Amino acid sequence: MYVITGASGHTGSVVARSLLERGERVRVVLRDESKASAWRQWGAEVVLADLHDAAALTLAMMGARGAYLLLPPPPPSSTGVMEDRLRMVDAMRQAVKASGVPHFVLLSSMGAQHAEGTGLVKTLHLAERDLGALGVPMTILRAAYFMENWSFALPPAVEAGVLPSFFGPSDRPIHMVATRDIGEVAARMLLEPALSRRVVELTGPVDYSPDEVADTAARLLGRPVHVEEHNVAAMVPMLEELGFSGELAHLVMELTEAINRGHAVFERPRQFARGRTTLDEVFGGMLRAMKALPHLGFGAEESTSVSQ
Ligand SMILES: NC(=O)c1ccc[n+]([C@@H]2O[C@H](COP(=O)([O-])OP(=O)(O)OC[C@H]3O[C@@H](n4cnc5c(N)ncnc54)[C@H](OP(=O)(O)O)[C@@H]3O)[C@@H](O)[C@H]2O)c1
């Protein structure tokens, strides 16, 4: 039996569904009973637990052959982000130790090898460090920038032919991966024999510059879309306007800056793995969900989720 945290989210949902499809027993960790019935119908056990709760997580992991662990993104308005995420990591550390789970996959990020200068990704560096100190076999899955992050830029692309981007220069490719690929790779890693510590760095089938991201949107929409490059410093007021705390907005800005200056990158530049899902497929799903694909007509298709 495998325990999956974040099962209602982008990657955890794919890990859990992939394992169920292979006939494995799965226990999903949710915090909201209203999301449980679908999982029970799909054949999963459900445990309700907050990721800060070491005792509940220990019970959830008891008897498991492996666990998929992630640190959820902090709620936008949150403050005390580092302290809070460290409390979560500590609860996971206690649960891994007390439950005796023999192997876990930790979702991490490119750049998490660095202790400083990566903004929000520093939380993942600390998770790698503290969970790694247990000495329990651990697979660190360091993912590239999620293709799904561009969802914020699709409405202006649809409405005004403009793709806002904080990455620059706009013709420089960035590693990007679909959350579906992350979930599928994590499921495979859980099924493989556990090694003491391994790092898997994962990106998509090709890398895309912001210009190529705009081209992808343009191709799908059937009309021009061009990049509108913003200075990274403009990110803080923009995110605050959207309800982010100043603290979290700065952490996101620092991460974006770290990607721009090549600090938040893979540790082993020639050894990373590539997934198979293209940006066309991800944008296709998101635009269908927005009912914005011209050949379908507005309102012609039910909304679909890219992460399930
Ligand atoms: N975005 C990127 O480009 C990128 C790149 C590399 C790595 N990452 C890392 O990927 C991770 C996010 O993965 P994801 O996109 O799969 O997550 P996600 O879709 O944001 O889902 C988060 C999940 O965690 C659950 N959750 C939130 N707070 C919880 C709590 N206190 N107790 C129990 N469950 C809780 C949520 O449940 P509810 O449904 O109840 O909210 C949801 O299932 C982060 O660690 C991020 O740093 C992101």
PDB file of C-alpha atoms and ligand atoms in Angstrom, residues 6-12 30-32 35 49-52 68 70-73 88 107-110 124 143-146 149 179, ligand 1:
ATOM      1  CA  GLY A   6      -1.612  16.220  -1.734  1.00  0.00           C
ATOM      2  CA  ALA A   7      -3.897  13.749  -3.531  1.00  0.00           C
ATOM      3  CA  SER A   8      -6.421  16.457  -4.427  1.00  0.00           C
ATOM      4  CA  GLY A   9      -3.676  18.509  -6.079  1.00  0.00           C
ATOM      5  CA  HIS A  10      -1.921  18.551  -9.450  1.00  0.00           C
ATOM      6  CA  THR A  11       0.767  15.923  -8.915  1.00  0.00           C
ATOM      7  CA  GLY A  12      -0.603  13.842  -6.019  1.00  0.00           C
ATOM      8  CA  LEU A  30      -6.834  14.567   2.328  1.00  0.00           C
ATOM      9  CA  ARG A  31      -7.876  17.331   4.668  1.00  0.00           C
ATOM     10  CA  ASP A  32     -11.360  17.804   3.318  1.00  0.00           C
ATOM     11  CA  LYS A  35     -13.136  15.328  -1.613  1.00  0.00           C
ATOM     12  CA  ALA A  49      -4.944  14.531   8.111  1.00  0.00           C
ATOM     13  CA  ASP A  50      -3.335  17.925   8.165  1.00  0.00           C
ATOM     14  CA  LEU A  51       0.280  17.855   7.027  1.00  0.00           C
ATOM     15  CA  HIS A  52       1.284  19.697  10.206  1.00  0.00           C
ATOM     16  CA  TYR A  68       4.635  10.425  -1.821  1.00  0.00           C
ATOM     17  CA  LEU A  70       5.005  17.194  -0.911  1.00  0.00           C
ATOM     18  CA  LEU A  71       5.003  20.591   0.728  1.00  0.00           C
ATOM     19  CA  PRO A  72       1.850  22.341  -0.486  1.00  0.00           C
ATOM     20  CA  PRO A  73       2.263  25.885  -1.767  1.00  0.00           C
ATOM     21  CA  MET A  88       5.285  20.675   8.165  1.00  0.00           C
ATOM     22  CA  LEU A 107       8.544  16.345  -4.618  1.00  0.00           C
ATOM     23  CA  SER A 108      11.190  19.049  -4.843  1.00  0.00           C
ATOM     24  CA  SER A 109      12.289  21.607  -7.404  1.00  0.00           C
ATOM     25  CA  MET A 110      15.159  22.567  -9.641  1.00  0.00           C
ATOM     26  CA  LEU A 124      12.314  22.410  -0.434  1.00  0.00           C
ATOM     27  CA  ALA A 143      10.827  19.135 -11.029  1.00  0.00           C
ATOM     28  CA  ALA A 144      11.275  21.967 -13.506  1.00  0.00           C
ATOM     29  CA  TYR A 145       8.929  24.972 -13.662  1.00  0.00           C
ATOM     30  CA  PHE A 146       5.365  23.672 -13.978  1.00  0.00           C
ATOM     31  CA  ASN A 149       1.978  27.961 -13.915  1.00  0.00           C
ATOM     32  CA  THR A 179       2.395  17.983 -13.623  1.00  0.00           C
TER      33      THR A 179
HETATM   34  N1  LIG B   1       4.923  25.405  -9.451  1.00  0.00           N
HETATM   35  C1  LIG B   1       6.133  25.030  -9.861  1.00  0.00           C
HETATM   36  O1  LIG B   1       6.655  25.479 -10.882  1.00  0.00           O
HETATM   37  C2  LIG B   1       6.895  24.002  -9.053  1.00  0.00           C
HETATM   38  C3  LIG B   1       8.101  23.505  -9.563  1.00  0.00           C
HETATM   39  C4  LIG B   1       8.781  22.530  -8.822  1.00  0.00           C
HETATM   40  C5  LIG B   1       8.264  22.086  -7.605  1.00  0.00           C
HETATM   41  N2  LIG B   1       7.097  22.630  -7.143  1.00  0.00           N
HETATM   42  C6  LIG B   1       6.580  22.166  -5.851  1.00  0.00           C
HETATM   43  O2  LIG B   1       5.413  21.382  -6.065  1.00  0.00           O
HETATM   44  C7  LIG B   1       4.663  21.363  -4.847  1.00  0.00           C
HETATM   45  C8  LIG B   1       3.184  21.551  -5.168  1.00  0.00           C
HETATM   46  O3  LIG B   1       2.722  20.383  -5.823  1.00  0.00           O
HETATM   47  P1  LIG B   1       1.280  20.333  -6.488  1.00  0.00           P
HETATM   48  O4  LIG B   1       1.208  21.381  -7.574  1.00  0.00           O
HETATM   49  O5  LIG B   1       0.983  18.931  -6.834  1.00  0.00           O
HETATM   50  O6  LIG B   1       0.354  20.820  -5.302  1.00  0.00           O
HETATM   51  P2  LIG B   1      -1.087  21.504  -5.413  1.00  0.00           P
HETATM   52  O7  LIG B   1      -1.765  21.134  -6.685  1.00  0.00           O
HETATM   53  O8  LIG B   1      -0.959  22.943  -5.045  1.00  0.00           O
HETATM   54  O9  LIG B   1      -1.842  20.750  -4.247  1.00  0.00           O
HETATM   55  C9  LIG B   1      -1.534  20.905  -2.904  1.00  0.00           C
HETATM   56  C10 LIG B   1      -2.162  19.738  -2.175  1.00  0.00           C
HETATM   57  O10 LIG B   1      -1.804  19.795  -0.791  1.00  0.00           O
HETATM   58  C11 LIG B   1      -2.997  19.729  -0.021  1.00  0.00           C
HETATM   59  N3  LIG B   1      -2.811  20.513   1.201  1.00  0.00           N
HETATM   60  C12 LIG B   1      -2.584  21.832   1.295  1.00  0.00           C
HETATM   61  N4  LIG B   1      -2.386  22.176   2.575  1.00  0.00           N
HETATM   62  C13 LIG B   1      -2.533  21.048   3.303  1.00  0.00           C
HETATM   63  C14 LIG B   1      -2.485  20.758   4.684  1.00  0.00           C
HETATM   64  N5  LIG B   1      -2.209  21.715   5.586  1.00  0.00           N
HETATM   65  N6  LIG B   1      -2.674  19.476   5.087  1.00  0.00           N
HETATM   66  C15 LIG B   1      -2.967  18.512   4.177  1.00  0.00           C
HETATM   67  N7  LIG B   1      -3.005  18.719   2.847  1.00  0.00           N
HETATM   68  C16 LIG B   1      -2.808  19.978   2.419  1.00  0.00           C
HETATM   69  C17 LIG B   1      -4.079  20.313  -0.913  1.00  0.00           C
HETATM   70  O11 LIG B   1      -5.325  19.888  -0.439  1.00  0.00           O
HETATM   71  P3  LIG B   1      -6.685  20.747  -0.628  1.00  0.00           P
HETATM   72  O12 LIG B   1      -7.294  20.211  -1.901  1.00  0.00           O
HETATM   73  O13 LIG B   1      -7.476  20.413   0.586  1.00  0.00           O
HETATM   74  O14 LIG B   1      -6.289  22.186  -0.723  1.00  0.00           O
HETATM   75  C18 LIG B   1      -3.684  19.723  -2.254  1.00  0.00           C
HETATM   76  O15 LIG B   1      -4.075  18.375  -2.346  1.00  0.00           O
HETATM   77  C19 LIG B   1       5.229  22.474  -3.970  1.00  0.00           C
HETATM   78  O16 LIG B   1       6.065  21.894  -2.989  1.00  0.00           O
HETATM   79  C20 LIG B   1       6.061  23.279  -4.949  1.00  0.00           C
HETATM   80  O17 LIG B   1       7.117  23.964  -4.341  1.00  0.00           O
HETATM   81  C21 LIG B   1       6.394  23.548  -7.844  1.00  0.00           C
END
